[in-house]
Amino acid sequence: MRTLPGLAGTLSAVLLAATLVPTAAASTTAACGLRLGSVTASGGHRLQQISATTPPSVVQSVDGPKDLFPDGQGRLATSVAWEPGASEGEHRFGTVTIGNSLYDFYYHVGDNLTDVTPETYEQTLIGGGWTPSISYVEESFYFPDDGSHRANNYALWSGTIHRWNQGWGQAKVFKGFDAVKTMTLISQTATYDTFLANTRGGALYTIRIPLGATAVPIVKKVRTRTWQGFETLIAEKCGRASTLLLGIDKDTGAGYLYAVSHANGTATVINPLGKVPTSFTDPTHFRFRRTITNPTGALNGE
C-alpha cells in the first residue's frame, strides 16, 4: 500500500486552513483554486478548475481543444499561459515535448474553450534530444510592476537541473539531484526561482536556484517521509505568500490537494485538504497560468 502524506489537525494547520479556505460564512472571499491542464492521449488539452474547498471540488471541466498534437506523443509540458481574447475566448501558449523533440505552441480558443481558431495555431520546433531521461520541464517568467522582466527554462535531466536564460542557448547545469523524483515551481522573484521537490525515498525539499552566473542551489528539507507516491506535483499561488499544491499518483490516477504555508524548512505547515474527486490518467499535467505580463500571477511560496 502506498502511504500518502498528511498531518494531524494541529492548531497551525487549522489556522492555515481558515486562511486559505474560507468558511461558508465568509461568502465574500472565494476559496483558492488551481486551473489544471493536461495533454490527453489523443493529443488534446483538458481543463479542470479545482477549488480548495474541504473536501476539494472540481468546479469546471472542459475536454478540449482536441487534436493539437499527434496521438500519444505529448509526454511533458510546461505551464501554459493564457489571457482573455480581445472579443472572445482565450489566447494560450506554452511548450510541449512531442516524441523526443521540444516545441513552442500558440493558439486562440473560442468561448466554449474547445474550438481553436484554425488560422491561429502555431507550432515551432525548439530542438531534439528530449528523451525519457528528462522527466520535468518548466518555464519561469517574471514580470514585476517596474517593467523589468526575465525568462528562464528548466529541466530535470538524469539527476541534474538544467537552466537556460532568456532562450535556449548554453545551459547552466546543477548536479546532485539524483534522488529527486519530480518537482514544481513555487516561487519567482527578481533574484531566484524556488522549486518544491519530492524524492524517491519520500522526502520533500525546497530547491532555491539563484539567478547569478555563479549560483549554487540552496536546498532545505521540508519533510522526511511519505511523499514518494507522487509522480507529478503542480503548484499555484494562494493568497499573498502561500501555495496550493496538487500531488498526482499516476499509479492509481488519484490526486490530493494540500494547502502549504510560506516555505520555511521543516517549520512549513502543510494542511491536507483531501482527495480531488476526479481521475488523473492523462499522460502529462500542467498549470494554466495568467499571461506573462500579469505581475499578480508570480508565485510567492518561498
PDB file of C-alpha atoms in Angstrom:
ATOM      1  CA  MET A   1       0.000   0.000   0.000  1.00  0.00           C
ATOM      2  CA  ARG A   2       1.276   3.477  -0.887  1.00  0.00           C
ATOM      3  CA  THR A   3       1.489   5.887   2.019  1.00  0.00           C
ATOM      4  CA  LEU A   4       0.341   9.394   1.155  1.00  0.00           C
ATOM      5  CA  PRO A   5       1.390  12.416   3.202  1.00  0.00           C
ATOM      6  CA  GLY A   6      -0.887  14.003   5.741  1.00  0.00           C
ATOM      7  CA  LEU A   7      -0.736  15.843   9.046  1.00  0.00           C
ATOM      8  CA  ALA A   8      -2.670  15.732  12.261  1.00  0.00           C
ATOM      9  CA  GLY A   9      -5.091  18.608  12.870  1.00  0.00           C
ATOM     10  CA  THR A  10      -2.643  20.865  14.672  1.00  0.00           C
ATOM     11  CA  LEU A  11      -3.590  24.420  15.622  1.00  0.00           C
ATOM     12  CA  SER A  12      -1.281  25.842  12.945  1.00  0.00           C
ATOM     13  CA  ALA A  13      -2.863  23.635  10.299  1.00  0.00           C
ATOM     14  CA  VAL A  14      -6.334  24.748  11.358  1.00  0.00           C
ATOM     15  CA  LEU A  15      -5.310  28.402  11.172  1.00  0.00           C
ATOM     16  CA  LEU A  16      -3.824  27.874   7.718  1.00  0.00           C
ATOM     17  CA  ALA A  17      -6.977  26.189   6.504  1.00  0.00           C
ATOM     18  CA  ALA A  18      -9.016  29.134   7.777  1.00  0.00           C
ATOM     19  CA  THR A  19      -6.792  31.483   5.806  1.00  0.00           C
ATOM     20  CA  LEU A  20      -6.746  29.525   2.545  1.00  0.00           C
ATOM     21  CA  VAL A  21     -10.216  28.009   2.593  1.00  0.00           C
ATOM     22  CA  PRO A  22     -12.876  30.385   3.934  1.00  0.00           C
ATOM     23  CA  THR A  23     -15.891  29.069   5.794  1.00  0.00           C
ATOM     24  CA  ALA A  24     -19.368  29.332   4.341  1.00  0.00           C
ATOM     25  CA  ALA A  25     -19.968  32.444   6.437  1.00  0.00           C
ATOM     26  CA  ALA A  26     -17.121  34.233   4.684  1.00  0.00           C
ATOM     27  CA  SER A  27     -19.101  34.429   1.463  1.00  0.00           C
ATOM     28  CA  THR A  28     -17.264  37.471   0.146  1.00  0.00           C
ATOM     29  CA  THR A  29     -13.979  35.548  -0.093  1.00  0.00           C
ATOM     30  CA  ALA A  30     -13.625  32.683  -2.542  1.00  0.00           C
ATOM     31  CA  ALA A  31     -11.534  29.579  -1.904  1.00  0.00           C
ATOM     32  CA  CYS A  32      -8.204  29.398  -3.698  1.00  0.00           C
ATOM     33  CA  GLY A  33      -8.183  27.449  -6.915  1.00  0.00           C
ATOM     34  CA  LEU A  34      -5.967  25.711  -9.433  1.00  0.00           C
ATOM     35  CA  ARG A  35      -6.579  25.889 -13.178  1.00  0.00           C
ATOM     36  CA  LEU A  36      -5.203  22.480 -14.070  1.00  0.00           C
ATOM     37  CA  GLY A  37      -4.427  21.466 -17.628  1.00  0.00           C
ATOM     38  CA  SER A  38      -3.376  18.198 -19.195  1.00  0.00           C
ATOM     39  CA  VAL A  39      -2.338  16.745 -22.533  1.00  0.00           C
ATOM     40  CA  THR A  40      -4.609  13.828 -23.372  1.00  0.00           C
ATOM     41  CA  ALA A  41      -3.577  10.559 -25.010  1.00  0.00           C
ATOM     42  CA  SER A  42      -5.300  11.738 -28.209  1.00  0.00           C
ATOM     43  CA  GLY A  43      -3.209  14.917 -28.305  1.00  0.00           C
ATOM     44  CA  GLY A  44      -5.716  17.430 -26.988  1.00  0.00           C
ATOM     45  CA  HIS A  45      -5.890  19.698 -23.974  1.00  0.00           C
ATOM     46  CA  ARG A  46      -8.148  19.208 -20.968  1.00  0.00           C
ATOM     47  CA  LEU A  47      -9.006  21.935 -18.423  1.00  0.00           C
ATOM     48  CA  GLN A  48     -10.132  21.220 -14.869  1.00  0.00           C
ATOM     49  CA  GLN A  49     -10.740  24.046 -12.397  1.00  0.00           C
ATOM     50  CA  ILE A  50     -10.072  22.698  -8.898  1.00  0.00           C
ATOM     51  CA  SER A  51     -11.310  24.591  -5.864  1.00  0.00           C
ATOM     52  CA  ALA A  52      -9.631  24.330  -2.456  1.00  0.00           C
ATOM     53  CA  THR A  53     -12.793  23.590  -0.561  1.00  0.00           C
ATOM     54  CA  THR A  54     -12.728  20.865   2.091  1.00  0.00           C
ATOM     55  CA  PRO A  55     -13.002  18.337   0.573  1.00  0.00           C
ATOM     56  CA  PRO A  56     -11.691  19.670  -2.755  1.00  0.00           C
ATOM     57  CA  SER A  57     -14.119  20.101  -5.651  1.00  0.00           C
ATOM     58  CA  VAL A  58     -13.913  20.344  -9.438  1.00  0.00           C
ATOM     59  CA  VAL A  59     -15.976  23.370 -10.464  1.00  0.00           C
ATOM     60  CA  GLN A  60     -15.242  23.270 -14.210  1.00  0.00           C
ATOM     61  CA  SER A  61     -14.156  20.546 -16.622  1.00  0.00           C
ATOM     62  CA  VAL A  62     -13.596  21.119 -20.336  1.00  0.00           C
ATOM     63  CA  ASP A  63     -12.429  18.331 -22.643  1.00  0.00           C
ATOM     64  CA  GLY A  64     -10.726  20.248 -25.441  1.00  0.00           C
ATOM     65  CA  PRO A  65      -9.500  21.618 -27.677  1.00  0.00           C
ATOM     66  CA  LYS A  66      -8.731  18.303 -29.353  1.00  0.00           C
ATOM     67  CA  ASP A  67      -6.097  17.108 -31.831  1.00  0.00           C
ATOM     68  CA  LEU A  68      -3.432  19.703 -31.087  1.00  0.00           C
ATOM     69  CA  PHE A  69      -0.590  17.179 -31.119  1.00  0.00           C
ATOM     70  CA  PRO A  70      -0.038  13.662 -32.540  1.00  0.00           C
ATOM     71  CA  ASP A  71      -1.758  10.868 -30.589  1.00  0.00           C
ATOM     72  CA  GLY A  72       0.293   9.528 -27.697  1.00  0.00           C
ATOM     73  CA  GLN A  73       3.271  11.817 -28.317  1.00  0.00           C
ATOM     74  CA  GLY A  74       2.809  14.578 -25.709  1.00  0.00           C
ATOM     75  CA  ARG A  75       4.970  13.425 -22.790  1.00  0.00           C
ATOM     76  CA  LEU A  76       5.994  16.614 -20.921  1.00  0.00           C
ATOM     77  CA  ALA A  77       4.516  20.103 -20.783  1.00  0.00           C
ATOM     78  CA  THR A  78       5.425  23.386 -19.161  1.00  0.00           C
ATOM     79  CA  SER A  79       2.803  25.632 -17.611  1.00  0.00           C
ATOM     80  CA  VAL A  80       0.594  27.168 -20.301  1.00  0.00           C
ATOM     81  CA  ALA A  81      -0.042  30.921 -20.272  1.00  0.00           C
ATOM     82  CA  TRP A  82      -3.498  32.257 -21.081  1.00  0.00           C
ATOM     83  CA  GLU A  83      -5.129  35.637 -21.421  1.00  0.00           C
ATOM     84  CA  PRO A  84      -8.629  36.718 -22.487  1.00  0.00           C
ATOM     85  CA  GLY A  85      -9.104  37.340 -26.191  1.00  0.00           C
ATOM     86  CA  ALA A  86      -9.977  40.818 -27.413  1.00  0.00           C
ATOM     87  CA  SER A  87     -13.560  39.808 -28.205  1.00  0.00           C
ATOM     88  CA  GLU A  88     -13.953  36.200 -27.084  1.00  0.00           C
ATOM     89  CA  GLY A  89     -12.192  33.093 -25.802  1.00  0.00           C
ATOM     90  CA  GLU A  90      -8.564  32.863 -24.781  1.00  0.00           C
ATOM     91  CA  HIS A  91      -5.064  33.128 -26.211  1.00  0.00           C
ATOM     92  CA  ARG A  92      -2.832  30.272 -24.973  1.00  0.00           C
ATOM     93  CA  PHE A  93       0.858  29.485 -25.396  1.00  0.00           C
ATOM     94  CA  GLY A  94       3.366  27.098 -23.854  1.00  0.00           C
ATOM     95  CA  THR A  95       5.931  24.365 -24.526  1.00  0.00           C
ATOM     96  CA  VAL A  96       5.468  20.624 -25.017  1.00  0.00           C
ATOM     97  CA  THR A  97       7.575  17.599 -25.910  1.00  0.00           C
ATOM     98  CA  ILE A  98       6.327  15.638 -28.909  1.00  0.00           C
ATOM     99  CA  GLY A  99       8.270  12.416 -29.134  1.00  0.00           C
ATOM    100  CA  ASN A 100      11.883  13.405 -28.424  1.00  0.00           C
ATOM    101  CA  SER A 101      11.525  16.999 -29.637  1.00  0.00           C
ATOM    102  CA  LEU A 102      10.524  20.179 -27.821  1.00  0.00           C
ATOM    103  CA  TYR A 103       8.091  22.666 -29.354  1.00  0.00           C
ATOM    104  CA  ASP A 104       6.597  26.062 -28.571  1.00  0.00           C
ATOM    105  CA  PHE A 105       2.931  26.395 -29.474  1.00  0.00           C
ATOM    106  CA  TYR A 106       0.240  29.067 -29.590  1.00  0.00           C
ATOM    107  CA  TYR A 107      -3.483  29.026 -30.338  1.00  0.00           C
ATOM    108  CA  HIS A 108      -6.678  31.002 -29.791  1.00  0.00           C
ATOM    109  CA  VAL A 109      -9.696  29.123 -28.483  1.00  0.00           C
ATOM    110  CA  GLY A 110     -13.301  30.343 -28.610  1.00  0.00           C
ATOM    111  CA  ASP A 111     -15.699  30.990 -25.749  1.00  0.00           C
ATOM    112  CA  ASN A 112     -16.560  27.298 -25.405  1.00  0.00           C
ATOM    113  CA  LEU A 113     -12.811  26.628 -24.826  1.00  0.00           C
ATOM    114  CA  THR A 114     -12.952  23.666 -27.209  1.00  0.00           C
ATOM    115  CA  ASP A 115     -12.732  25.116 -30.732  1.00  0.00           C
ATOM    116  CA  VAL A 116      -9.411  26.521 -31.927  1.00  0.00           C
ATOM    117  CA  THR A 117      -9.471  29.336 -34.459  1.00  0.00           C
ATOM    118  CA  PRO A 118      -7.684  27.388 -37.241  1.00  0.00           C
ATOM    119  CA  GLU A 119      -5.528  30.192 -38.608  1.00  0.00           C
ATOM    120  CA  THR A 120      -4.130  30.962 -35.148  1.00  0.00           C
ATOM    121  CA  TYR A 121      -2.437  27.628 -34.431  1.00  0.00           C
ATOM    122  CA  GLU A 122       1.357  27.847 -34.458  1.00  0.00           C
ATOM    123  CA  GLN A 123       3.954  25.206 -33.530  1.00  0.00           C
ATOM    124  CA  THR A 124       7.686  25.945 -33.551  1.00  0.00           C
ATOM    125  CA  LEU A 125      10.464  23.382 -33.111  1.00  0.00           C
ATOM    126  CA  ILE A 126      12.958  24.285 -30.354  1.00  0.00           C
ATOM    127  CA  GLY A 127      15.184  21.228 -30.654  1.00  0.00           C
ATOM    128  CA  GLY A 128      15.612  17.473 -30.332  1.00  0.00           C
ATOM    129  CA  GLY A 129      17.192  15.209 -27.744  1.00  0.00           C
ATOM    130  CA  TRP A 130      14.341  15.387 -25.214  1.00  0.00           C
ATOM    131  CA  THR A 131      14.484  11.715 -24.323  1.00  0.00           C
ATOM    132  CA  PRO A 132      12.723   9.953 -21.395  1.00  0.00           C
ATOM    133  CA  SER A 133      15.772  10.710 -19.235  1.00  0.00           C
ATOM    134  CA  ILE A 134      14.261  14.216 -18.973  1.00  0.00           C
ATOM    135  CA  SER A 135      11.392  13.955 -16.507  1.00  0.00           C
ATOM    136  CA  TYR A 136      10.338  17.578 -15.917  1.00  0.00           C
ATOM    137  CA  VAL A 137      10.284  20.877 -17.828  1.00  0.00           C
ATOM    138  CA  GLU A 138       9.114  24.338 -16.819  1.00  0.00           C
ATOM    139  CA  GLU A 139       9.296  27.983 -17.851  1.00  0.00           C
ATOM    140  CA  SER A 140       9.561  30.754 -15.260  1.00  0.00           C
ATOM    141  CA  PHE A 141       8.528  34.220 -16.445  1.00  0.00           C
ATOM    142  CA  TYR A 142       8.803  37.116 -14.004  1.00  0.00           C
ATOM    143  CA  PHE A 143       7.288  40.497 -14.880  1.00  0.00           C
ATOM    144  CA  PRO A 144       7.244  42.871 -11.878  1.00  0.00           C
ATOM    145  CA  ASP A 145       5.477  46.240 -11.851  1.00  0.00           C
ATOM    146  CA  ASP A 146       8.674  48.166 -12.603  1.00  0.00           C
ATOM    147  CA  GLY A 147       8.723  46.917 -16.182  1.00  0.00           C
ATOM    148  CA  SER A 148      11.762  44.660 -15.837  1.00  0.00           C
ATOM    149  CA  HIS A 149      11.368  41.030 -16.757  1.00  0.00           C
ATOM    150  CA  ARG A 150      13.161  37.715 -17.083  1.00  0.00           C
ATOM    151  CA  ALA A 151      12.512  34.313 -18.610  1.00  0.00           C
ATOM    152  CA  ASN A 152      14.199  31.064 -17.553  1.00  0.00           C
ATOM    153  CA  ASN A 153      13.660  27.491 -18.715  1.00  0.00           C
ATOM    154  CA  TYR A 154      14.339  24.440 -16.541  1.00  0.00           C
ATOM    155  CA  ALA A 155      14.617  20.688 -16.997  1.00  0.00           C
ATOM    156  CA  LEU A 156      15.222  17.804 -14.589  1.00  0.00           C
ATOM    157  CA  TRP A 157      17.620  15.609 -16.532  1.00  0.00           C
ATOM    158  CA  SER A 158      19.177  12.402 -15.152  1.00  0.00           C
ATOM    159  CA  GLY A 159      19.867  13.779 -11.689  1.00  0.00           C
ATOM    160  CA  THR A 160      20.781  17.296 -12.816  1.00  0.00           C
ATOM    161  CA  ILE A 161      18.792  20.508 -13.110  1.00  0.00           C
ATOM    162  CA  HIS A 162      19.437  22.439 -16.317  1.00  0.00           C
ATOM    163  CA  ARG A 163      18.637  26.137 -16.613  1.00  0.00           C
ATOM    164  CA  TRP A 164      18.541  28.254 -19.758  1.00  0.00           C
ATOM    165  CA  ASN A 165      18.387  32.057 -19.524  1.00  0.00           C
ATOM    166  CA  GLN A 166      16.358  34.137 -21.994  1.00  0.00           C
ATOM    167  CA  GLY A 167      16.091  31.376 -24.566  1.00  0.00           C
ATOM    168  CA  TRP A 168      17.719  28.042 -25.324  1.00  0.00           C
ATOM    169  CA  GLY A 169      21.449  28.762 -25.590  1.00  0.00           C
ATOM    170  CA  GLN A 170      24.073  27.309 -23.280  1.00  0.00           C
ATOM    171  CA  ALA A 171      22.536  25.690 -20.205  1.00  0.00           C
ATOM    172  CA  LYS A 172      23.861  26.025 -16.669  1.00  0.00           C
ATOM    173  CA  VAL A 173      23.874  22.590 -15.021  1.00  0.00           C
ATOM    174  CA  PHE A 174      23.330  21.946 -11.315  1.00  0.00           C
ATOM    175  CA  LYS A 175      24.370  18.476 -10.155  1.00  0.00           C
ATOM    176  CA  GLY A 176      23.428  16.389  -7.145  1.00  0.00           C
ATOM    177  CA  PHE A 177      19.706  15.799  -7.673  1.00  0.00           C
ATOM    178  CA  ASP A 178      19.738  12.068  -8.451  1.00  0.00           C
ATOM    179  CA  ALA A 179      17.216  11.331  -5.689  1.00  0.00           C
ATOM    180  CA  VAL A 180      14.618  13.807  -6.994  1.00  0.00           C
ATOM    181  CA  LYS A 181      11.516  12.192  -8.471  1.00  0.00           C
ATOM    182  CA  THR A 182       9.735  15.335  -9.657  1.00  0.00           C
ATOM    183  CA  MET A 183       9.359  18.990  -8.736  1.00  0.00           C
ATOM    184  CA  THR A 184       7.205  22.070  -9.216  1.00  0.00           C
ATOM    185  CA  LEU A 185       7.873  25.797  -9.303  1.00  0.00           C
ATOM    186  CA  ILE A 186       6.570  27.569  -6.160  1.00  0.00           C
ATOM    187  CA  SER A 187       8.346  30.949  -6.063  1.00  0.00           C
ATOM    188  CA  GLN A 188       9.604  33.578  -8.522  1.00  0.00           C
ATOM    189  CA  THR A 189      11.500  36.749  -7.608  1.00  0.00           C
ATOM    190  CA  ALA A 190      13.927  39.118  -9.300  1.00  0.00           C
ATOM    191  CA  THR A 191      16.867  37.109  -7.953  1.00  0.00           C
ATOM    192  CA  TYR A 192      15.818  33.446  -7.687  1.00  0.00           C
ATOM    193  CA  ASP A 193      13.339  30.681  -8.524  1.00  0.00           C
ATOM    194  CA  THR A 194      12.331  28.067  -5.958  1.00  0.00           C
ATOM    195  CA  PHE A 195      11.030  24.555  -6.597  1.00  0.00           C
ATOM    196  CA  LEU A 196       9.339  22.069  -4.287  1.00  0.00           C
ATOM    197  CA  ALA A 197      10.675  18.564  -4.968  1.00  0.00           C
ATOM    198  CA  ASN A 198       9.939  15.074  -3.690  1.00  0.00           C
ATOM    199  CA  THR A 199      12.459  12.239  -3.624  1.00  0.00           C
ATOM    200  CA  ARG A 200      12.116   8.546  -4.347  1.00  0.00           C
ATOM    201  CA  GLY A 201      12.795   7.945  -0.667  1.00  0.00           C
ATOM    202  CA  GLY A 202       9.791  10.056   0.383  1.00  0.00           C
ATOM    203  CA  ALA A 203      11.395  13.338   1.472  1.00  0.00           C
ATOM    204  CA  LEU A 204      10.186  16.783   0.428  1.00  0.00           C
ATOM    205  CA  TYR A 205      12.605  19.673  -0.194  1.00  0.00           C
ATOM    206  CA  THR A 206      12.666  23.236  -1.425  1.00  0.00           C
ATOM    207  CA  ILE A 207      15.345  23.986  -4.021  1.00  0.00           C
ATOM    208  CA  ARG A 208      16.116  27.686  -4.388  1.00  0.00           C
ATOM    209  CA  ILE A 209      18.146  28.472  -7.512  1.00  0.00           C
ATOM    210  CA  PRO A 210      19.681  31.980  -7.583  1.00  0.00           C
ATOM    211  CA  LEU A 211      19.874  33.594 -10.997  1.00  0.00           C
ATOM    212  CA  GLY A 212      23.510  34.727 -10.885  1.00  0.00           C
ATOM    213  CA  ALA A 213      26.202  33.187 -13.071  1.00  0.00           C
ATOM    214  CA  THR A 214      27.926  31.633 -10.033  1.00  0.00           C
ATOM    215  CA  ALA A 215      24.681  30.433  -8.477  1.00  0.00           C
ATOM    216  CA  VAL A 216      24.652  27.487  -6.083  1.00  0.00           C
ATOM    217  CA  PRO A 217      21.246  25.941  -5.240  1.00  0.00           C
ATOM    218  CA  ILE A 218      20.035  26.273  -1.654  1.00  0.00           C
ATOM    219  CA  VAL A 219      18.286  23.070  -0.564  1.00  0.00           C
ATOM    220  CA  LYS A 220      16.090  22.865   2.558  1.00  0.00           C
ATOM    221  CA  LYS A 221      14.335  19.787   3.907  1.00  0.00           C
ATOM    222  CA  VAL A 222      10.592  20.262   4.433  1.00  0.00           C
ATOM    223  CA  ARG A 223       9.529  16.693   5.295  1.00  0.00           C
ATOM    224  CA  THR A 224      11.453  13.442   5.717  1.00  0.00           C
ATOM    225  CA  ARG A 225       8.982  10.786   4.528  1.00  0.00           C
ATOM    226  CA  THR A 226       5.689   9.727   2.819  1.00  0.00           C
ATOM    227  CA  TRP A 227       5.931  11.927  -0.303  1.00  0.00           C
ATOM    228  CA  GLN A 228       7.337   9.280  -2.664  1.00  0.00           C
ATOM    229  CA  GLY A 229       3.898   8.329  -4.049  1.00  0.00           C
ATOM    230  CA  PHE A 230       3.567  11.348  -6.347  1.00  0.00           C
ATOM    231  CA  GLU A 231       4.860  11.318  -9.918  1.00  0.00           C
ATOM    232  CA  THR A 232       3.579  14.852 -10.570  1.00  0.00           C
ATOM    233  CA  LEU A 233       3.419  17.977  -8.411  1.00  0.00           C
ATOM    234  CA  ILE A 234       1.537  21.116  -9.519  1.00  0.00           C
ATOM    235  CA  ALA A 235       1.611  24.357  -7.505  1.00  0.00           C
ATOM    236  CA  GLU A 236      -0.450  27.548  -7.653  1.00  0.00           C
ATOM    237  CA  LYS A 237      -0.264  30.786  -5.692  1.00  0.00           C
ATOM    238  CA  CYS A 238      -2.799  31.104  -2.878  1.00  0.00           C
ATOM    239  CA  GLY A 239      -3.084  34.428  -1.105  1.00  0.00           C
ATOM    240  CA  ARG A 240      -0.023  36.637  -0.784  1.00  0.00           C
ATOM    241  CA  ALA A 241       2.573  34.042   0.195  1.00  0.00           C
ATOM    242  CA  SER A 242       1.046  30.560   0.357  1.00  0.00           C
ATOM    243  CA  THR A 243       0.791  27.689  -2.109  1.00  0.00           C
ATOM    244  CA  LEU A 244      -1.943  25.344  -3.240  1.00  0.00           C
ATOM    245  CA  LEU A 245      -0.250  22.023  -4.044  1.00  0.00           C
ATOM    246  CA  LEU A 246      -1.663  19.128  -6.049  1.00  0.00           C
ATOM    247  CA  GLY A 247       0.072  15.761  -5.835  1.00  0.00           C
ATOM    248  CA  ILE A 248      -0.795  13.210  -8.531  1.00  0.00           C
ATOM    249  CA  ASP A 249      -0.246   9.481  -8.028  1.00  0.00           C
ATOM    250  CA  LYS A 250      -0.129   8.165 -11.586  1.00  0.00           C
ATOM    251  CA  ASP A 251      -0.185   4.521 -10.439  1.00  0.00           C
ATOM    252  CA  THR A 252      -3.724   4.983  -9.126  1.00  0.00           C
ATOM    253  CA  GLY A 253      -4.862   8.039 -11.100  1.00  0.00           C
ATOM    254  CA  ALA A 254      -5.626   9.869  -7.843  1.00  0.00           C
ATOM    255  CA  GLY A 255      -4.844  13.465  -6.917  1.00  0.00           C
ATOM    256  CA  TYR A 256      -4.567  15.003  -3.453  1.00  0.00           C
ATOM    257  CA  LEU A 257      -4.719  18.708  -2.608  1.00  0.00           C
ATOM    258  CA  TYR A 258      -2.671  20.475   0.071  1.00  0.00           C
ATOM    259  CA  ALA A 259      -2.524  23.993   1.487  1.00  0.00           C
ATOM    260  CA  VAL A 260       1.125  24.899   2.078  1.00  0.00           C
ATOM    261  CA  SER A 261       2.301  27.891   4.094  1.00  0.00           C
ATOM    262  CA  HIS A 262       5.195  30.112   3.004  1.00  0.00           C
ATOM    263  CA  ALA A 263       8.052  27.614   2.842  1.00  0.00           C
ATOM    264  CA  ASN A 264      10.399  27.671   5.822  1.00  0.00           C
ATOM    265  CA  GLY A 265      12.158  24.310   6.004  1.00  0.00           C
ATOM    266  CA  THR A 266      10.693  21.843   8.469  1.00  0.00           C
ATOM    267  CA  ALA A 267       8.575  24.639  10.002  1.00  0.00           C
ATOM    268  CA  THR A 268       6.489  24.757   6.812  1.00  0.00           C
ATOM    269  CA  VAL A 269       2.836  23.972   7.549  1.00  0.00           C
ATOM    270  CA  ILE A 270       1.176  21.521   5.146  1.00  0.00           C
ATOM    271  CA  ASN A 271      -2.553  21.055   5.561  1.00  0.00           C
ATOM    272  CA  PRO A 272      -4.112  18.134   3.620  1.00  0.00           C
ATOM    273  CA  LEU A 273      -7.438  19.158   2.067  1.00  0.00           C
ATOM    274  CA  GLY A 274      -8.334  15.737   0.693  1.00  0.00           C
ATOM    275  CA  LYS A 275      -8.675  13.714  -2.476  1.00  0.00           C
ATOM    276  CA  VAL A 276      -9.797  15.559  -5.602  1.00  0.00           C
ATOM    277  CA  PRO A 277     -12.993  13.921  -6.977  1.00  0.00           C
ATOM    278  CA  THR A 278     -11.745  13.179 -10.483  1.00  0.00           C
ATOM    279  CA  SER A 279      -9.221  10.877 -12.143  1.00  0.00           C
ATOM    280  CA  PHE A 280      -5.774  11.946 -13.339  1.00  0.00           C
ATOM    281  CA  THR A 281      -4.981   9.463 -16.080  1.00  0.00           C
ATOM    282  CA  ASP A 282      -3.798  11.794 -18.857  1.00  0.00           C
ATOM    283  CA  PRO A 283      -0.115  11.414 -19.854  1.00  0.00           C
ATOM    284  CA  THR A 284       1.015  14.791 -18.511  1.00  0.00           C
ATOM    285  CA  HIS A 285      -0.420  17.618 -16.399  1.00  0.00           C
ATOM    286  CA  PHE A 286       0.414  21.312 -16.146  1.00  0.00           C
ATOM    287  CA  ARG A 287      -0.783  24.606 -14.681  1.00  0.00           C
ATOM    288  CA  PHE A 288      -2.752  27.117 -16.746  1.00  0.00           C
ATOM    289  CA  ARG A 289      -1.284  30.453 -15.599  1.00  0.00           C
ATOM    290  CA  ARG A 290      -2.213  34.002 -16.426  1.00  0.00           C
ATOM    291  CA  THR A 291      -0.214  35.661 -19.188  1.00  0.00           C
ATOM    292  CA  ILE A 292       3.412  36.589 -18.510  1.00  0.00           C
ATOM    293  CA  THR A 293       2.596  40.322 -18.460  1.00  0.00           C
ATOM    294  CA  ASN A 294       0.301  39.898 -15.457  1.00  0.00           C
ATOM    295  CA  PRO A 295       2.536  40.593 -12.391  1.00  0.00           C
ATOM    296  CA  THR A 296      -0.103  39.350  -9.928  1.00  0.00           C
ATOM    297  CA  GLY A 297       0.471  35.838 -11.196  1.00  0.00           C
ATOM    298  CA  ALA A 298       4.039  35.481  -9.871  1.00  0.00           C
ATOM    299  CA  LEU A 299       4.392  32.579  -7.442  1.00  0.00           C
ATOM    300  CA  ASN A 300       5.483  33.571  -3.944  1.00  0.00           C
ATOM    301  CA  GLY A 301       5.704  30.329  -1.971  1.00  0.00           C
ATOM    302  CA  GLU A 302       9.246  30.686  -0.567  1.00  0.00           C
TER     303      GLU A 302
END
